[in-house]
Tab-separated table of C-alpha atoms and ligand atoms in Angstrom:
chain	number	residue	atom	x	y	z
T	1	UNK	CA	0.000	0.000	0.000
T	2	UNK	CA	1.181	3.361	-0.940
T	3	UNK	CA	2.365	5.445	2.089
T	4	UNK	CA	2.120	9.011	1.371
T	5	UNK	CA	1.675	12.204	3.316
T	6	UNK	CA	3.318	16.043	3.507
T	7	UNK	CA	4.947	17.936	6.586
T	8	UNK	CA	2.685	19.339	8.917
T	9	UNK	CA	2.442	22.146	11.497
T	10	UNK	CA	2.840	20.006	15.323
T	11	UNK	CA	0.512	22.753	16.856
T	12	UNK	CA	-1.980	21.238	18.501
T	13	UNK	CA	-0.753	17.731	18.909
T	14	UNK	CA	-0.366	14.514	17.219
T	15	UNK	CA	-4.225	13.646	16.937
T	16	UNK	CA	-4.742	17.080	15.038
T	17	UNK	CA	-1.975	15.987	12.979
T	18	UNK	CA	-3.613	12.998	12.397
T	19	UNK	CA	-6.978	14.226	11.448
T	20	UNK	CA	-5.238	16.923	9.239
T	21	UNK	CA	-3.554	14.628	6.824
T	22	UNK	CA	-6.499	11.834	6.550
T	23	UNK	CA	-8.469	15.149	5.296
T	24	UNK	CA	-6.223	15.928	2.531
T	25	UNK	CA	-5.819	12.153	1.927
T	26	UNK	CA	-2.752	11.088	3.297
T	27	UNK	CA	-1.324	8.154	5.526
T	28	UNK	CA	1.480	9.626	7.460
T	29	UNK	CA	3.270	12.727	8.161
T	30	UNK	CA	5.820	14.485	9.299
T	31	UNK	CA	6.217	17.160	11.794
T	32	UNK	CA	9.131	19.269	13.845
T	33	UNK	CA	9.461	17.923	17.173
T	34	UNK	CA	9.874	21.696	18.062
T	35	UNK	CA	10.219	25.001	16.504
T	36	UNK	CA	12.576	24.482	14.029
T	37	UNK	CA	15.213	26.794	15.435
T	38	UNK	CA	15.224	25.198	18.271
T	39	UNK	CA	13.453	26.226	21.137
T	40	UNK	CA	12.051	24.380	23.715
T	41	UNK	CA	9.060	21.877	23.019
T	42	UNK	CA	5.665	21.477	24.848
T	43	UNK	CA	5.503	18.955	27.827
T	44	UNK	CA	4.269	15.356	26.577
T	45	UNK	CA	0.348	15.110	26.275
T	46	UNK	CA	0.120	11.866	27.197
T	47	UNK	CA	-3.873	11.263	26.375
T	48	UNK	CA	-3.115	13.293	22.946
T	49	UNK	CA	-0.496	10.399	22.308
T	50	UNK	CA	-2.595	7.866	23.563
T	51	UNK	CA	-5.462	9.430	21.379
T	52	UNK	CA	-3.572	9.398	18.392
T	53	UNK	CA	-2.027	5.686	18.493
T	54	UNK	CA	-6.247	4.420	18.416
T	55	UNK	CA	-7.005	6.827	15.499
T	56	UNK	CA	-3.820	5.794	13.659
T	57	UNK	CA	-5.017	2.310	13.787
T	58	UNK	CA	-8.097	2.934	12.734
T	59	UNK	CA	-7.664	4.974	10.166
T	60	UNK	CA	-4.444	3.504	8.873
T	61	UNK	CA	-1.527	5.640	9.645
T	62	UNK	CA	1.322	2.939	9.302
T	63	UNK	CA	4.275	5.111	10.521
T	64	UNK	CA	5.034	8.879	11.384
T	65	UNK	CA	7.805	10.948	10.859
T	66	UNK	CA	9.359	13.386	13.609
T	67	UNK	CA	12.299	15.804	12.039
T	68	UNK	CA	15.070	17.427	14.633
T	69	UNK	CA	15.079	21.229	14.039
T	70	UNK	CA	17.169	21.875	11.413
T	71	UNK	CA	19.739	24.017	12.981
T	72	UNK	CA	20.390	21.304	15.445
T	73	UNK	CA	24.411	20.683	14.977
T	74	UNK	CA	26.013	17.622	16.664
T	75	UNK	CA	29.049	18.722	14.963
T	76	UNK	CA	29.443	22.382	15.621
T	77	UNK	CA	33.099	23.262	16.995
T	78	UNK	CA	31.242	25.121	20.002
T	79	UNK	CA	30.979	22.526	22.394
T	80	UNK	CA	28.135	24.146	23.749
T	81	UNK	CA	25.843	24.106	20.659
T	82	UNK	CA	27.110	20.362	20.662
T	83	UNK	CA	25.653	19.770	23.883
T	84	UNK	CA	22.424	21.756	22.899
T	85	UNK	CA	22.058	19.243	20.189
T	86	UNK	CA	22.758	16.265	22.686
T	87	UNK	CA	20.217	17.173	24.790
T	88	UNK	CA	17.394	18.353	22.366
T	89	UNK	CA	17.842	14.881	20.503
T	90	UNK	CA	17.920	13.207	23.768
T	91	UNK	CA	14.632	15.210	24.794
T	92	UNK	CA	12.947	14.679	21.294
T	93	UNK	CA	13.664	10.640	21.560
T	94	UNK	CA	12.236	10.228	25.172
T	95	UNK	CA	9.079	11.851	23.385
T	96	UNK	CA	8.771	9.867	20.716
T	97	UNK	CA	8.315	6.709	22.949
T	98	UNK	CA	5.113	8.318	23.358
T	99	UNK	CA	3.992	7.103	20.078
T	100	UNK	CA	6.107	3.560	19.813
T	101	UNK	CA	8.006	2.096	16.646
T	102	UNK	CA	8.045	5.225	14.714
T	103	UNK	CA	10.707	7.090	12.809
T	104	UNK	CA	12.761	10.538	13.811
T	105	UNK	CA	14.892	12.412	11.086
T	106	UNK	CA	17.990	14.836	11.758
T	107	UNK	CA	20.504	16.387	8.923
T	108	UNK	CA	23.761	15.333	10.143
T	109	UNK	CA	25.164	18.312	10.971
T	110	UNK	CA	27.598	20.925	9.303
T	111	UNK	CA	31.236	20.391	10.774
T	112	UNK	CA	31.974	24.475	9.789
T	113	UNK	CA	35.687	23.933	8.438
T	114	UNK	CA	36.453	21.246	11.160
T	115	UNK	CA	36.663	18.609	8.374
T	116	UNK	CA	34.459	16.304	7.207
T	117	UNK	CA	36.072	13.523	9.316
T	118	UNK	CA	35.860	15.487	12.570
T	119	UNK	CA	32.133	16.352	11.887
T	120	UNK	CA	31.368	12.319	11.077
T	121	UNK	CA	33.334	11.466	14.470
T	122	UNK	CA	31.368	14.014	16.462
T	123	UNK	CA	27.827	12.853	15.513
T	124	UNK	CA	28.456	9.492	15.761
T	125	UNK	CA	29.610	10.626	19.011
T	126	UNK	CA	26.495	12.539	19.460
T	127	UNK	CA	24.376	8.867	18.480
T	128	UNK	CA	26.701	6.908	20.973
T	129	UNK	CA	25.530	9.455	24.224
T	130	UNK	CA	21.750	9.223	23.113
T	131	UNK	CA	20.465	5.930	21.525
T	132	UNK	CA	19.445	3.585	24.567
T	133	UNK	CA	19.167	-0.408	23.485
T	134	UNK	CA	15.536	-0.077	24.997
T	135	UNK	CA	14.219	2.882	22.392
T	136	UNK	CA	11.462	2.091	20.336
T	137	UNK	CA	12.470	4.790	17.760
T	138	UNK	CA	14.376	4.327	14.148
T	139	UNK	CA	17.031	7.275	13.881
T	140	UNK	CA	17.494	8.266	10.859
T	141	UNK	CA	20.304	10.300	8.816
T	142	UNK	CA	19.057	12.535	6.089
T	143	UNK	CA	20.584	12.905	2.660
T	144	UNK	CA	21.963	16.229	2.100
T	145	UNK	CA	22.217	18.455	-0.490
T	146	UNK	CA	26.302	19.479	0.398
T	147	UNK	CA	25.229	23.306	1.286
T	148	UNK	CA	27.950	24.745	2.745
T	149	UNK	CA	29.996	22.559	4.992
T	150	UNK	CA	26.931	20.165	5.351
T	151	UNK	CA	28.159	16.279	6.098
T	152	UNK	CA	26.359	14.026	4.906
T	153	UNK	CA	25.937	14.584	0.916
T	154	UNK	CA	27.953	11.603	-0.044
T	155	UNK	CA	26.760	8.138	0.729
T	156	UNK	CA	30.007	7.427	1.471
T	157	UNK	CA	30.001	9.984	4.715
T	158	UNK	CA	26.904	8.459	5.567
T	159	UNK	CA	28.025	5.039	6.390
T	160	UNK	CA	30.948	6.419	8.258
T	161	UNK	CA	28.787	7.507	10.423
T	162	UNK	CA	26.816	4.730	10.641
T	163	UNK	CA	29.970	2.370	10.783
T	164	UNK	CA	31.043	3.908	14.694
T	165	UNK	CA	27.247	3.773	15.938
T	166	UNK	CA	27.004	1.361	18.667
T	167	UNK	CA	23.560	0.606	18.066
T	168	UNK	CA	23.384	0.232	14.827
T	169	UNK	CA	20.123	-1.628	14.747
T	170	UNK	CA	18.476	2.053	15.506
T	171	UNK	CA	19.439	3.589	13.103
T	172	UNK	CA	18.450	4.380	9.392
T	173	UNK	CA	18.488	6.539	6.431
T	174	UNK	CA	15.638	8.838	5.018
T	175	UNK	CA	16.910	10.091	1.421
T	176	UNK	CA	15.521	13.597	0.342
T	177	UNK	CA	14.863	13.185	-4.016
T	178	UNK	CA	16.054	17.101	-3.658
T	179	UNK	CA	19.033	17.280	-1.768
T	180	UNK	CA	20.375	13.911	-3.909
T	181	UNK	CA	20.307	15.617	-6.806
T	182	UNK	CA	21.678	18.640	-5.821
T	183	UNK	CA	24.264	16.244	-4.374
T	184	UNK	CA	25.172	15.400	-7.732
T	185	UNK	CA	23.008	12.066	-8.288
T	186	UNK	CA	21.401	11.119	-11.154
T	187	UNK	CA	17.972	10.169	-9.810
T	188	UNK	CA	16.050	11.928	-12.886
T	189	UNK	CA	18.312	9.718	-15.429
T	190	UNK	CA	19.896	6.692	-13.686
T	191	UNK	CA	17.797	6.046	-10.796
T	192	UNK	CA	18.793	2.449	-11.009
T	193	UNK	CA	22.120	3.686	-10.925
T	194	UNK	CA	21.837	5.829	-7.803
T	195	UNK	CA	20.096	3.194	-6.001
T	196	UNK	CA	22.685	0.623	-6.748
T	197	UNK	CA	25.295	2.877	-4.983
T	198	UNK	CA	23.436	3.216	-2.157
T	199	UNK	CA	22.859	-0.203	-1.920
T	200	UNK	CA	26.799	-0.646	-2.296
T	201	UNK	CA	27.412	2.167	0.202
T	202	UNK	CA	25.221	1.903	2.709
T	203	UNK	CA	22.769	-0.866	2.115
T	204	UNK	CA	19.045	-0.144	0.705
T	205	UNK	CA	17.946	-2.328	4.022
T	206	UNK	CA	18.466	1.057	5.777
T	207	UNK	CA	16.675	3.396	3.887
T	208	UNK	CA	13.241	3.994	5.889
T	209	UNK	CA	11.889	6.717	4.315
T	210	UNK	CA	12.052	9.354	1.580
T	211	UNK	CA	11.222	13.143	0.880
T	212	UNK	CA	9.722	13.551	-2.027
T	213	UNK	CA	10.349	17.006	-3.453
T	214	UNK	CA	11.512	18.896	-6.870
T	215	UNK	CA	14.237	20.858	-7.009
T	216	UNK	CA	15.068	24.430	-7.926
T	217	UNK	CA	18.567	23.652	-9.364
T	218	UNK	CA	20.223	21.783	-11.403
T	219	UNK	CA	22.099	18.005	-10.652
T	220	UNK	CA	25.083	19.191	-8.547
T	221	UNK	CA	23.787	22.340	-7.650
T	222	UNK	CA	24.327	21.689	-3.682
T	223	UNK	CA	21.938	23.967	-2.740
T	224	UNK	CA	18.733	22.779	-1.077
T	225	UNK	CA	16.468	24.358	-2.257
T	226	UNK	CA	12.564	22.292	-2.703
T	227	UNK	CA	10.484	23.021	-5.593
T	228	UNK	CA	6.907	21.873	-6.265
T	229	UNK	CA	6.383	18.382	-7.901
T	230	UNK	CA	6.505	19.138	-11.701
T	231	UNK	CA	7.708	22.558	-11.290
T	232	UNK	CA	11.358	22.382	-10.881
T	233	UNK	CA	14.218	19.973	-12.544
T	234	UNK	CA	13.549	16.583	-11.322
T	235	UNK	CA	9.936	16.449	-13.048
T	236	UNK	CA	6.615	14.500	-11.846
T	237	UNK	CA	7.950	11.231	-13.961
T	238	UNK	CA	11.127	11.026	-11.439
T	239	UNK	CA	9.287	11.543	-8.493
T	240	UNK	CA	6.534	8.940	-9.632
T	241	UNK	CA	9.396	6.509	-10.498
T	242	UNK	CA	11.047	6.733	-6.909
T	243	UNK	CA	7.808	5.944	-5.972
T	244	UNK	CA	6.991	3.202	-8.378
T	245	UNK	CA	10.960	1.900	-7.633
T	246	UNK	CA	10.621	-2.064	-6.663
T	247	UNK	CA	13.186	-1.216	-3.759
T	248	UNK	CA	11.370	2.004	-2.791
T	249	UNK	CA	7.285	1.527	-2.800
T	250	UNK	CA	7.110	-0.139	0.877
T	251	UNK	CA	8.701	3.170	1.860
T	252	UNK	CA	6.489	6.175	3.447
T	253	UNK	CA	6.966	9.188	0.899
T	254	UNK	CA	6.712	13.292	2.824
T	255	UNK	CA	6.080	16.057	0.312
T	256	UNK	CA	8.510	18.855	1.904
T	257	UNK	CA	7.741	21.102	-0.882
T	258	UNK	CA	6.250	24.876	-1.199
T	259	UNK	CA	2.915	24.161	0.005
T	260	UNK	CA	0.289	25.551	1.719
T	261	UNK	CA	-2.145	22.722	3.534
T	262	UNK	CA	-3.820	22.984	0.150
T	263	UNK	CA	-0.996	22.572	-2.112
T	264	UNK	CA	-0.361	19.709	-0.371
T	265	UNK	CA	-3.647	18.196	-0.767
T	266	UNK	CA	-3.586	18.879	-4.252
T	267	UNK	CA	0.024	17.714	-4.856
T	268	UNK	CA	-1.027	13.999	-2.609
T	269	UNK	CA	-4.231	14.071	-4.748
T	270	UNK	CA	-2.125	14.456	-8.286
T	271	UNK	CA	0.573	11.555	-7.291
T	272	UNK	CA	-1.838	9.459	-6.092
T	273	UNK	CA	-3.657	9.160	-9.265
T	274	UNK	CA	-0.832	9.095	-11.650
T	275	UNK	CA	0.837	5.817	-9.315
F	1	LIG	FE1	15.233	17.603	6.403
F	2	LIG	FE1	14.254	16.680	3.477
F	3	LIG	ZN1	16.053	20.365	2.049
């Protein structure tokens, strides 16, 4: 069954969340754990958790999707922004056992001219203070686009990271169909190709999840920056084919792109017709 569903705003809890994205027919989401730059989150609603985990399993939410803020850093050379990420990831984990067996994205980090072998060390250092054998949580690494001193935008970097996690059995990739190509992959003409590195790399048996989203630039770009499905240059027939892709289509799909609730809804309704 096809998973599909956008990034939502957290206000107001997960069963809002839920409710929201069964009206614009979807069957997951993702959300920030907290504002995305950072601040503080809301104590856990227990009964809002507790709410949520009945509707999802009646109306057929598989899996959800929590992202880090995206200025969290695990590899920042201030050793206190370090520990602000250790603790915010920490913080955002313990949550998520609210709402068992689910998945939690962060980007990696950017190592700011440390190197990218001191960045990789740090957050698996990060990984090795947080991740607790009991969690019920998949961690997983994004795919970046190689913005500035981003780690993270070669496959390669990825599995170094995963390669000094302890507990590796928590952890996971979720590849962004922007940020690859502006990696410099060829999803829109070899995705067979792409996904054969991977596989090499890191092994497809990681990858848990994938943002589906156009890009404003061209392959190589390493800029990050989402366009609307169709609109930019990775096209409505690459995005369909990652989501057609044999080793893909179990996988929950997020729309991350320049949406409204309604562009959403109309961008879910459009994909779901042309799979
Ligand atoms: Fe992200
Ligand atoms: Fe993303
Ligand atoms: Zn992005």
């Amino acid at each position: 069954m096809l998973k599909i569903g956008c990034h939502l705003s957290a206000s107001g809890g997960f069963l809002r969340m839920g409710k929201e994205i069964v009206s614009i027919g979807g069957n997951t989401f993702q959300f920030f754990t907290r504002n995305p730059r950072g601040g503080s989150a809301k104590a856990v609603d227990e009964k809002d958790a507790t709410d949520f985990r009945a509707f999802a399993e009646k109306n057929g939410i598989p899996v959800i999707l929590a992202h880090a803020p995206y200025t969290l850093n695990g590899c920042s050379a201030d050793p206190s922004i370090r520990d602000f990420a250790t603790r915010t990831m920490a913080d955002d984990l313990m949550r998520m056992e609210y709402v068992p067996g689910n998945l939690y994205n962060f980007h990696p980090g950017s190592h700011v001219g440390q190197g990218i072998e001191a960045g990789i060390e740090m957050i698996a250092e990060m990984l090795n203070t947080i991740l607790k054998p009991e969690q019920q949580t998949t961690v997983l690494l994004e795919t970046m686009a190689g913005k500035g001193s981003e780690v993270g935008s070669r496959f390669e970097e990825l599995r170094e990271i995963l390669d000094r996690v302890k507990l590796q059995e928590k952890m996971g990739v979720c590849m962004d169909t922007c940020h690859v190509n502006d990696a410099g992959y060829d999803i829109v003409n070899d995705l067979d190709g792409v996904l054969t590195e991977f596989d090499k790399v890191i092994g497809l048996g990681r990858l848990k999840a994938i943002h589906i989203n156009d890009s404003k630039n061209p392959i190589g770009a390493h800029k990050d920056r989402h366009e609307k499905i169709g609109e930019g240059t990775l096209g409505t027939e690459t995005i369909l084919r990652v989501m057609r892709h044999d080793a893909l289509k179990e996988l929950p799909f997020y729309l991350e792109t320049p949406n409204e609730l309604d562009g959403y809804e109309r961008e879910i309704k459009m994909l779901k017709e042309m799979y």
